[in-house]
Short mmCIF file of C-alpha atoms in Angstrom, two decimals:
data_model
loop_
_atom_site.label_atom_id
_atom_site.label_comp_id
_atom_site.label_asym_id
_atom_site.label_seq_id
_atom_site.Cartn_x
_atom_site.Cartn_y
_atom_site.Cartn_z
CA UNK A 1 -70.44 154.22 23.61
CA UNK A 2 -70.20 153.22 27.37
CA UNK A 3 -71.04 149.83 26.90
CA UNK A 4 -68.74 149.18 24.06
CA UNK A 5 -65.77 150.35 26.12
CA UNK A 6 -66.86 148.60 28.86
CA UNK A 7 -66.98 145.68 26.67
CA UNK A 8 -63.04 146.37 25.87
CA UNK A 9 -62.61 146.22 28.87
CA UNK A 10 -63.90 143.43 29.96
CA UNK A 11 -62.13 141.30 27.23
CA UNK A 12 -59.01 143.33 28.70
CA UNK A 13 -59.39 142.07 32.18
CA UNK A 14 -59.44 138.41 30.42
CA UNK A 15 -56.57 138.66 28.97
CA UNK A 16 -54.97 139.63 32.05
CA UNK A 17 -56.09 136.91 34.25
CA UNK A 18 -55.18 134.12 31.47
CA UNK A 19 -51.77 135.97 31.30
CA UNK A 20 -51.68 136.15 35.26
CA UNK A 21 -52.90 132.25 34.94
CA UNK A 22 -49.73 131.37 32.59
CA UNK A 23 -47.41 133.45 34.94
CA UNK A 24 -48.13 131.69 38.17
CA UNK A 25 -48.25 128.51 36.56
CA UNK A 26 -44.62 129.31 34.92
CA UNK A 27 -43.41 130.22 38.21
CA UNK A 28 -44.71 127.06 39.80
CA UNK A 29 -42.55 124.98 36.94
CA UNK A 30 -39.66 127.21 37.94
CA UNK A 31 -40.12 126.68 41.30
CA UNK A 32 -40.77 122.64 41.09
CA UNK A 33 -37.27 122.65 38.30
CA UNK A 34 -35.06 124.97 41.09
CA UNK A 35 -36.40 121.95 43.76
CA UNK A 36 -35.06 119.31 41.82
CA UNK A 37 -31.46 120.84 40.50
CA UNK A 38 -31.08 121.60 44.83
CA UNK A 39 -31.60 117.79 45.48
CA UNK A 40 -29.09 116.78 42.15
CA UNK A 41 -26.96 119.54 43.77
CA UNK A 42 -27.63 117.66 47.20
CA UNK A 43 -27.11 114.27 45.09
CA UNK A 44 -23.91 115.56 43.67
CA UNK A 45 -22.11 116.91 46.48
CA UNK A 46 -22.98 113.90 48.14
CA UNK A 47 -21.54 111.24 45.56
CA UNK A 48 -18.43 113.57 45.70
CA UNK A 49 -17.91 113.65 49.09
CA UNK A 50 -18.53 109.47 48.81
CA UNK A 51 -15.64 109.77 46.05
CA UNK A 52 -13.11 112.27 48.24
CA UNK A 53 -14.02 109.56 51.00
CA UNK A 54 -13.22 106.44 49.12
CA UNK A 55 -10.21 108.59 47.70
CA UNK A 56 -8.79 108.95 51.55
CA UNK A 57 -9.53 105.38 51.82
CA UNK A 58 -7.81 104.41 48.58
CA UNK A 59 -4.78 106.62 49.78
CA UNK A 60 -4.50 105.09 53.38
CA UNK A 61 -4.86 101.58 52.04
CA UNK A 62 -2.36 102.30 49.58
CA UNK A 63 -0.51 103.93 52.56
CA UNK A 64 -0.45 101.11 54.89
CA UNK A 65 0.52 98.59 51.81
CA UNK A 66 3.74 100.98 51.18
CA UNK A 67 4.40 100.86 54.62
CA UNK A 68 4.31 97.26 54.45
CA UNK A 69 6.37 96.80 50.86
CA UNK A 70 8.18 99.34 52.32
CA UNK A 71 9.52 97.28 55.70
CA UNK A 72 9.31 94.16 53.09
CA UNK A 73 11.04 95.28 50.03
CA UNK A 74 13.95 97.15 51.23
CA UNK A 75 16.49 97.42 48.20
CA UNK A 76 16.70 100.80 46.79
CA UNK A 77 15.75 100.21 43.32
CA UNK A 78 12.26 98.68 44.47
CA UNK A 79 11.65 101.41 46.33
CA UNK A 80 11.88 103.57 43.35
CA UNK A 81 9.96 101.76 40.88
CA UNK A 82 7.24 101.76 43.31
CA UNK A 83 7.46 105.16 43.90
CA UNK A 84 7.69 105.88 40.10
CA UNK A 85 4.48 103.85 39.99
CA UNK A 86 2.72 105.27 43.43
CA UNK A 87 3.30 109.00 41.55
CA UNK A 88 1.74 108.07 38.32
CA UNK A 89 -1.26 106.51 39.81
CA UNK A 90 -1.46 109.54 42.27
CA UNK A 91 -1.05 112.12 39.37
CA UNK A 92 -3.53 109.96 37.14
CA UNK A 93 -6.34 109.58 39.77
CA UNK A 94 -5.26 113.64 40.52
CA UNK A 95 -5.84 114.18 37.00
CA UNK A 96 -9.27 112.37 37.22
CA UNK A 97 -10.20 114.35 39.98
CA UNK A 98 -9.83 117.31 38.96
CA UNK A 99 -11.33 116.28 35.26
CA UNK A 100 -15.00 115.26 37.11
CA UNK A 101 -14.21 118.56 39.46
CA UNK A 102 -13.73 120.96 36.79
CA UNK A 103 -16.75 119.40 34.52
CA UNK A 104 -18.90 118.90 38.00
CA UNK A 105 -18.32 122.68 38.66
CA UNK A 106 -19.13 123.76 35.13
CA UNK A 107 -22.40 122.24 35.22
CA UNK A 108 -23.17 123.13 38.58
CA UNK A 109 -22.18 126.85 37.25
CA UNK A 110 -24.16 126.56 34.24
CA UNK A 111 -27.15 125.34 36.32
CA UNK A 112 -26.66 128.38 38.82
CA UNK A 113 -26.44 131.06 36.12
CA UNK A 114 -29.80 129.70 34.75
CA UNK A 115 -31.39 129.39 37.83
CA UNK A 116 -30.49 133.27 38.63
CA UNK A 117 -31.75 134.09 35.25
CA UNK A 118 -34.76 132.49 35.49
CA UNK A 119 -35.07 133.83 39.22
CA UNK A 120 -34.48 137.49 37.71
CA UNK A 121 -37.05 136.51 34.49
CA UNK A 122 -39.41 135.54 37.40
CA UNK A 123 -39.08 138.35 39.26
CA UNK A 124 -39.26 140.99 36.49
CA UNK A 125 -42.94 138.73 35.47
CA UNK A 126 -43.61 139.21 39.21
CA UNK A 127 -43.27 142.87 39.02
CA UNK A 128 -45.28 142.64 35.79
CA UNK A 129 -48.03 140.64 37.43
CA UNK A 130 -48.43 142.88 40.06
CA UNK A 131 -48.68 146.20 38.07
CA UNK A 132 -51.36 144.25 36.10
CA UNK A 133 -52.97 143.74 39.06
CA UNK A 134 -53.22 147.28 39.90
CA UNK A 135 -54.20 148.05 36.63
CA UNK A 136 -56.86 145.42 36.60
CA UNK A 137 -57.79 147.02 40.17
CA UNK A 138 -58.20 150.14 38.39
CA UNK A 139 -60.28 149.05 35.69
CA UNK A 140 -62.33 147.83 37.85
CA UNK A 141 -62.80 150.60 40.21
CA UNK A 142 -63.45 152.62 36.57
CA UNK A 143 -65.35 150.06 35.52
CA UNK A 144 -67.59 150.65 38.83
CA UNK A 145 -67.99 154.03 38.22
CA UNK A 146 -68.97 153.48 34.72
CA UNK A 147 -71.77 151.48 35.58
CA UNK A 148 -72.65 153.33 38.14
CA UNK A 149 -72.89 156.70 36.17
CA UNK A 150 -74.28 154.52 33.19
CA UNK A 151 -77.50 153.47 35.54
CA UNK A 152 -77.52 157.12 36.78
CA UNK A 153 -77.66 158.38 33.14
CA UNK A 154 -80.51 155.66 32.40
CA UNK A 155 -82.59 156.95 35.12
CA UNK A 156 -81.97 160.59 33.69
CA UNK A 157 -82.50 159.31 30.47
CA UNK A 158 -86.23 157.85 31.36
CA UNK A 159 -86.93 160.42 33.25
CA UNK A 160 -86.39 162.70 30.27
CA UNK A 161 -88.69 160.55 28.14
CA UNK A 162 -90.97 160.36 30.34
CA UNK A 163 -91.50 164.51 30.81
CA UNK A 164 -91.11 164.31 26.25
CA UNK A 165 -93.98 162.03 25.75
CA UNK A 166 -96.30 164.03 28.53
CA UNK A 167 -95.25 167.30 26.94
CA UNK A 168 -95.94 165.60 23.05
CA UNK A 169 -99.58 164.41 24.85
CA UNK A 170 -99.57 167.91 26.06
CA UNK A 171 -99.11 169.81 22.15
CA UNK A 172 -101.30 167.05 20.56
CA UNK A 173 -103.96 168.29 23.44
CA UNK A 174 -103.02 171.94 22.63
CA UNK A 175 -103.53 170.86 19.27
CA UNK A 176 -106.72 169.96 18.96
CA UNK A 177 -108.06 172.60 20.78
CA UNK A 178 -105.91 174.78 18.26
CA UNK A 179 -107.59 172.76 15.24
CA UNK A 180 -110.90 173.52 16.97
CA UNK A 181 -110.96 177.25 17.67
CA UNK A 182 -109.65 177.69 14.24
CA UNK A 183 -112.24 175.60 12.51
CA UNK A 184 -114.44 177.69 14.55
CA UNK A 185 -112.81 180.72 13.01
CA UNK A 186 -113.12 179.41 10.18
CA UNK A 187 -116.72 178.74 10.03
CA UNK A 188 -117.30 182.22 11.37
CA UNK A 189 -114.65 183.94 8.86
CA UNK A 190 -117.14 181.94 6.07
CA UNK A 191 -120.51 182.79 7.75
CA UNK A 192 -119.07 186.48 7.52
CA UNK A 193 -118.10 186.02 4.10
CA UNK A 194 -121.28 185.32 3.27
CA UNK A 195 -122.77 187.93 4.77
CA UNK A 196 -120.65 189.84 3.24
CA UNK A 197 -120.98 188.75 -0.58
CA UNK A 198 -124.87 188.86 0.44
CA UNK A 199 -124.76 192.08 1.50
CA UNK A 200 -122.74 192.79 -1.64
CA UNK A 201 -124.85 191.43 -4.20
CA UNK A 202 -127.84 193.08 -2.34
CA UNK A 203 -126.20 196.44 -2.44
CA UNK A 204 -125.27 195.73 -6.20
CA UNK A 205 -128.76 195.30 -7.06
CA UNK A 206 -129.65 197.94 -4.88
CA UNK A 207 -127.08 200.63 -6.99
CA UNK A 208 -128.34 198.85 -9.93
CA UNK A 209 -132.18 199.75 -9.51
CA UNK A 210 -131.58 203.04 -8.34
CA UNK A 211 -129.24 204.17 -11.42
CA UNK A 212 -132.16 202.05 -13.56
CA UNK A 213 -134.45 203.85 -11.64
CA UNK A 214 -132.80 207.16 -11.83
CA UNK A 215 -132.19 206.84 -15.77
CA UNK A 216 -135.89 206.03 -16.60
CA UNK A 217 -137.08 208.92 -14.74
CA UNK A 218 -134.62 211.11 -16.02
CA UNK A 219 -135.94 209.77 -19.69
CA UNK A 220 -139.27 209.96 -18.37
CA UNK A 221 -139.19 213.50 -17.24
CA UNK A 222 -137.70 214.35 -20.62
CA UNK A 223 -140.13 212.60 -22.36
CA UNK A 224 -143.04 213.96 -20.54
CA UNK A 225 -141.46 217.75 -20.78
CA UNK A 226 -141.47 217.37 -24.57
CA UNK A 227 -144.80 215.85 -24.70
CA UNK A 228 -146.29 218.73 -22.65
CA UNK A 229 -143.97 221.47 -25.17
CA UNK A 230 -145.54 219.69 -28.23
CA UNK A 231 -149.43 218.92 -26.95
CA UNK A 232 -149.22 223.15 -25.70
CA UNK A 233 -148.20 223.99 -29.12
CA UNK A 234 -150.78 222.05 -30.72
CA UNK A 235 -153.32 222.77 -28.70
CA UNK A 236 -152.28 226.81 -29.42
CA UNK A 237 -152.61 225.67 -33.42
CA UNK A 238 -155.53 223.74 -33.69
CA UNK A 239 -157.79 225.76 -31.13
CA UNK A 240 -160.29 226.44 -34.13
CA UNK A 241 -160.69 223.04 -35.76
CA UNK A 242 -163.63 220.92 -34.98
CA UNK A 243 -163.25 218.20 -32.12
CA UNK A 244 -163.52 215.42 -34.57
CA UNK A 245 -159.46 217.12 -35.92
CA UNK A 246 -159.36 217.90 -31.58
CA UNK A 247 -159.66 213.75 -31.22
CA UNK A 248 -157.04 213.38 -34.33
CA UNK A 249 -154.24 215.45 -33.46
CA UNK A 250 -154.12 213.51 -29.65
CA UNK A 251 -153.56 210.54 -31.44
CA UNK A 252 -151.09 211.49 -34.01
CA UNK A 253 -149.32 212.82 -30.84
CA UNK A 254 -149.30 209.50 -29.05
CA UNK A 255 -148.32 207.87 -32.40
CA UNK A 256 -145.24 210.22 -32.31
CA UNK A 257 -143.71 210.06 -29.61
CA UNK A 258 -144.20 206.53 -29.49
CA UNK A 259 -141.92 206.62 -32.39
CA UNK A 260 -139.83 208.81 -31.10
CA UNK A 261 -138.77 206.37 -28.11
CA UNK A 262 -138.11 203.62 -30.80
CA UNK A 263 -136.19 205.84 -32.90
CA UNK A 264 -132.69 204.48 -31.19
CA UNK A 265 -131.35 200.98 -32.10
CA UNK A 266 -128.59 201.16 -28.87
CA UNK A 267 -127.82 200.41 -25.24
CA UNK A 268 -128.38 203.02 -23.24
CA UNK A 269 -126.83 203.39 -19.68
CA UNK A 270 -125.07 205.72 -17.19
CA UNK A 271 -121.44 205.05 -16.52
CA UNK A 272 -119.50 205.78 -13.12
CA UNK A 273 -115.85 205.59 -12.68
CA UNK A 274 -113.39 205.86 -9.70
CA UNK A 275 -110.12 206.60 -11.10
CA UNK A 276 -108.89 206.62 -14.80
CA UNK A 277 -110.17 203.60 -16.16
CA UNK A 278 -113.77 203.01 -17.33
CA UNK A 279 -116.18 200.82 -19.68
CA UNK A 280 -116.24 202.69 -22.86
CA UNK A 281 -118.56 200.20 -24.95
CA UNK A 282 -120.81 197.10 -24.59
CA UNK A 283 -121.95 195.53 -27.49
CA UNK A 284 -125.53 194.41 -27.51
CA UNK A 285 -125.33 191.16 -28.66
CA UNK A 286 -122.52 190.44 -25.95
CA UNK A 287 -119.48 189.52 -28.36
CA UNK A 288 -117.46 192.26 -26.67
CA UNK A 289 -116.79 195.03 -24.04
CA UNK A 290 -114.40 197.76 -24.55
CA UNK A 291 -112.22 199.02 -21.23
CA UNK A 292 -110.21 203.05 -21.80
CA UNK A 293 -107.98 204.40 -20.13
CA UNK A 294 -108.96 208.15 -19.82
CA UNK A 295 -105.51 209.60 -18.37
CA UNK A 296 -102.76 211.15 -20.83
CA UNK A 297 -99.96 210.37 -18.52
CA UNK A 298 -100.73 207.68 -16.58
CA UNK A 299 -100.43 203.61 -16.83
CA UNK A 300 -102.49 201.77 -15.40
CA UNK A 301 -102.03 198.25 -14.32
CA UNK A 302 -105.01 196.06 -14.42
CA UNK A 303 -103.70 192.97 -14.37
CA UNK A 304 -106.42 190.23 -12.47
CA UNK A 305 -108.77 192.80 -12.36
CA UNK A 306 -112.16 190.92 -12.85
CA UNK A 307 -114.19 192.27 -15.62
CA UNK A 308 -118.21 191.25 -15.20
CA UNK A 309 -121.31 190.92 -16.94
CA UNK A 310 -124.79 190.16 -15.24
CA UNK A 311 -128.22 190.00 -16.64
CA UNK A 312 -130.86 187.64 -18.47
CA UNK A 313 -130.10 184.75 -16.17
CA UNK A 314 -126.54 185.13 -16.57
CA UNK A 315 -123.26 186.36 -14.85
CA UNK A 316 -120.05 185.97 -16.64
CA UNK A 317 -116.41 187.36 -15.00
CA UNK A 318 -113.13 187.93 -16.75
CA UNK A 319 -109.92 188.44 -15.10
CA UNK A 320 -107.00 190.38 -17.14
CA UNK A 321 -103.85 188.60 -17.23
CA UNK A 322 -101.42 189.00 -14.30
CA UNK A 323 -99.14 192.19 -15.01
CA UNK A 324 -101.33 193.88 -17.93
CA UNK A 325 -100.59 197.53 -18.62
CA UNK A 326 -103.12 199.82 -20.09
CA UNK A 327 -101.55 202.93 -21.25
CA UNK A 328 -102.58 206.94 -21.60
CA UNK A 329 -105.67 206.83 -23.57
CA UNK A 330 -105.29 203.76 -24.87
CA UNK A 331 -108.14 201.49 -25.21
CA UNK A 332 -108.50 197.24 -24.87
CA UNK A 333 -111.62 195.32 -26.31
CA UNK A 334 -112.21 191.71 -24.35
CA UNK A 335 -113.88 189.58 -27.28
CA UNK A 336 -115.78 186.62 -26.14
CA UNK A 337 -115.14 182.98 -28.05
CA UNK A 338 -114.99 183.19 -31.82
CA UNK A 339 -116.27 187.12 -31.71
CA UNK A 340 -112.44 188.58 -32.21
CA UNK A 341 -109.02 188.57 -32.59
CA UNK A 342 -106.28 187.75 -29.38
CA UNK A 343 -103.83 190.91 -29.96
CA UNK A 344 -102.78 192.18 -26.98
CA UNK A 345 -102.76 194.67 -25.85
CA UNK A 346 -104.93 196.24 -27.55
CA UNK A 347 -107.68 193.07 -27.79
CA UNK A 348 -108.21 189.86 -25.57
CA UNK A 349 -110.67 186.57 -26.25
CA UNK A 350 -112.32 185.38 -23.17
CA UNK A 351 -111.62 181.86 -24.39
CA UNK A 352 -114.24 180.20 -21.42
CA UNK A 353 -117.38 182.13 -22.65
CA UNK A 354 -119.08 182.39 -26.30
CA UNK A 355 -120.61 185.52 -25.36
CA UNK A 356 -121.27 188.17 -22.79
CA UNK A 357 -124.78 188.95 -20.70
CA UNK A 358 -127.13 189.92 -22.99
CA UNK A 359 -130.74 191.00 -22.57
CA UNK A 360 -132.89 194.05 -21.63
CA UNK A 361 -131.28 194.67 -18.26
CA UNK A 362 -127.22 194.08 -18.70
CA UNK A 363 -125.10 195.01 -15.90
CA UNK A 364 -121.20 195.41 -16.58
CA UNK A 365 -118.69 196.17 -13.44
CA UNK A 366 -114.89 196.40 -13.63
CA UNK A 367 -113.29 195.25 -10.03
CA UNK A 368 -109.78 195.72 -8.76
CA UNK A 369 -107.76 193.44 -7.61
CA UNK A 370 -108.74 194.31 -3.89
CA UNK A 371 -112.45 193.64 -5.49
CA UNK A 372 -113.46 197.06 -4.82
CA UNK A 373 -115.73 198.32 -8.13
CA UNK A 374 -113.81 200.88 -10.31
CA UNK A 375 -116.24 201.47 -12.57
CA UNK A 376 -119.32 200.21 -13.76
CA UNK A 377 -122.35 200.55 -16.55
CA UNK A 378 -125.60 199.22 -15.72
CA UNK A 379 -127.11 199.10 -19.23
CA UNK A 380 -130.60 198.73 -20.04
CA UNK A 381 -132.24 197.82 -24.18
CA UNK A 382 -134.41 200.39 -25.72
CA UNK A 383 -135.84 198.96 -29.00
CA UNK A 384 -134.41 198.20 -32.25
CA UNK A 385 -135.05 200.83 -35.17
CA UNK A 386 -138.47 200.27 -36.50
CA UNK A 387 -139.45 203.46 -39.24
CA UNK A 388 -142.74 201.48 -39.47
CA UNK A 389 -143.94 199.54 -36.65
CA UNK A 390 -142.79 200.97 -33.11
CA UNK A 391 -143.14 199.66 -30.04
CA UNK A 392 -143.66 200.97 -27.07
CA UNK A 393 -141.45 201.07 -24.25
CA UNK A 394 -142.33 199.39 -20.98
CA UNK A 395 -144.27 201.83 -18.24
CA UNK A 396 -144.58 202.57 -14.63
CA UNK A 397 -147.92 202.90 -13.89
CA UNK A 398 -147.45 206.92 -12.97
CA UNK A 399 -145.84 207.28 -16.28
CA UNK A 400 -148.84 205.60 -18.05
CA UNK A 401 -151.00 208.10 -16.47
CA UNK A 402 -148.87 211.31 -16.75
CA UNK A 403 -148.94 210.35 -20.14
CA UNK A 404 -152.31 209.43 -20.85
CA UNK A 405 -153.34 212.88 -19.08
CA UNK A 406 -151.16 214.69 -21.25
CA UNK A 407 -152.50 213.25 -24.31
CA UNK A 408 -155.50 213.84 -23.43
#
């Protein structure tokens, strides 16, 4: 902006110096032209004064030859033609006179009145010229400042870029260091994550094998009691038979309760639940689980809770839709691919998964969406119905020999 109006300014102080330039030279004309009309005037009153002179000489000669007619020619009637005639040439060269007087005057009046109007034109382009001057004068004194304040304002100006790039060099420095402590914290917020979904799984499999663990000696101890209720029994009845029947009965005993413990085509587990909603039913052949909600007043929202299934190699999640509502004692099934209908909200397909885990030790948890475990079922497979052929369920060796003691 400064250096465009001191660019107008500039061609400003141009145009005022050619003006100035046509003013002095205008003046100089004038000047020269008022020179020359003085000398005409000079010329003029000269060549009149030549004329007034010759006049007077004219007159005196014209005198001294009336004179001499005059002592000459003395009848009266000469003397009055020739003063008829000397009065006609008087009044005629009079009469000239004052013709070349009147038109010598009206030029020389003319000339005078355009001399003083050029003189006042002149002046007034005098007085012009000089306030131009002072104007010019100021321009340039602004103009001074302006550059001065323009090379001040540069300075400031590099000055100021100068302290921007060191402080950009300064944040990119910041920066990196920035970058680096987070990617630090980042690396250490992973390493802990890791820890912690070790230390997760780890105590998952931990809960898992005790609740296995705590099931199969619960069965165990059941089994064992009724073993030891039956074989006392037996032994009361069959005290007097021979030890050939003795030998019999103990293995018609082991023969029945190994049919007993084969008896049950199901998965059998032990369910905990924190809160209202819990795992209701797991099919075997892993087409489908079956989520209820126990309250009958309460919703509950379960939308991208995370649904999963782990066991036989396998370890398969589902996530509810965002915003699903189970309500009071209401009850949802999740169908894997092809094993149901999609009718919420009563029934979902997981559409990424033909099938659920599936094996002899399934695992099903139901996580919020914090990932904290509401509920879960750690399920383990008995036998399938056999009225014929049973077979016997896998042992811990102090089971085998409880048992074996106790048949014997």
């Amino acid at each position: 902006m400064t250096k465009r109006r001191n660019a107008v300014i500039d061609e400003e102080c141009k145009r005022i110096r050619a003006e100035n330039l046509k003013l002095s030279s205008d003046l100089a004309a004038q000047r020269q032209l008022l020179e020359k009309e003085s000398l005409q005037r000079m010329n003029y009153e000269h060549q009149a004064q030549a004329l007034i002179e010759e006049c007077k000489l004219i007159a005196s000669s014209n005198n001294v030859k009336l004179d001499k007619y005059k002592y000459q020619d003395t009848t009266e009637e000469n003397r009055a033609i020739f003063r008829q005639g000397l009065l006609e040439a008087i009044a005629e060269i009079r009469k000239l006179y004052d013709e070349d007087t009147s038109k010598f005057r009206s030029e020389m009046e003319s000339w005078y009145s355009k001399q003083v109007i050029e003189i006042r034109t002149s002046s007034r382009h005098a007085a012009d010229a000089s306030n131009t001057k002072e104007k010019v004068k100021q321009l340039r004194t602004q103009l001074t400042e302006m550059r001065t304040n323009l090379a001040n304002l540069e300075g400031r100006n590099h000055i100021l870029e100068k302290l921007i790039q060191d402080l950009n060099y300064q944040i990119d420095d910041e920066s990196r260091v920035t970058m680096a402590h987070l990617s630090e914290k980042d690396d250490e917020i992973r390493a802990v994550r890791a820890q912690c979904q070790a230390i997760t799984v780890e105590l998952e499999k931990l809960i898992v094998e005790k609740v296995n663990l705590d099931a199969e000696i619960s069965k165990y101890r059941q089994l064992l009691e009724g073993e030891e209720n039956r074989t006392h029994g037996r032994v009361i009845s069959t005290a007097s038979h021979s030890f050939g029947g003795g030998a019999q009965s103990s293995v018609h005993v082991r023969s029945s309760a190994m049919h007993r413990v084969t008896a049950a085509n199901r998965m059998e587990g032990q369910r905990s639940a924190q809160g209202n909603v819990s795992i209701l039913d797991v099919a075997s052949d892993g087409s489908s689980i079956t989520i209820e909600n126990t309250s009958v007043s309460h919703d509950e929202m379960i939308g991208e809770w995370r649904l999963r299934s782990f066991g036989g190699g396998r370890d398969v999640s589902f996530n509810f839709p965002r915003g699903f509502v189970l309500t009071p004692k209401s009850k949802v099934t999740v169908y894997a691919r092809g094993k149901g209908v999609y009718a919420p909200p009563h029934s979902l397909v997981f559409e990424a998964e033909d099938s659920f885990a599936t094996g002899g030790d399934v695992h099903t948890y139901l996580y919020n969406d914090e990932n904290q475990v509401r509920t879960n079922e750690p399920v383990s497979f008995i036998a399938r119905h056999n009225s014929e052929l049973a077979h016997p369920v896998p042992l811990c060796h102090k089971c085998r020999v409880l048992l074996n003691a106790n048949a014997s």
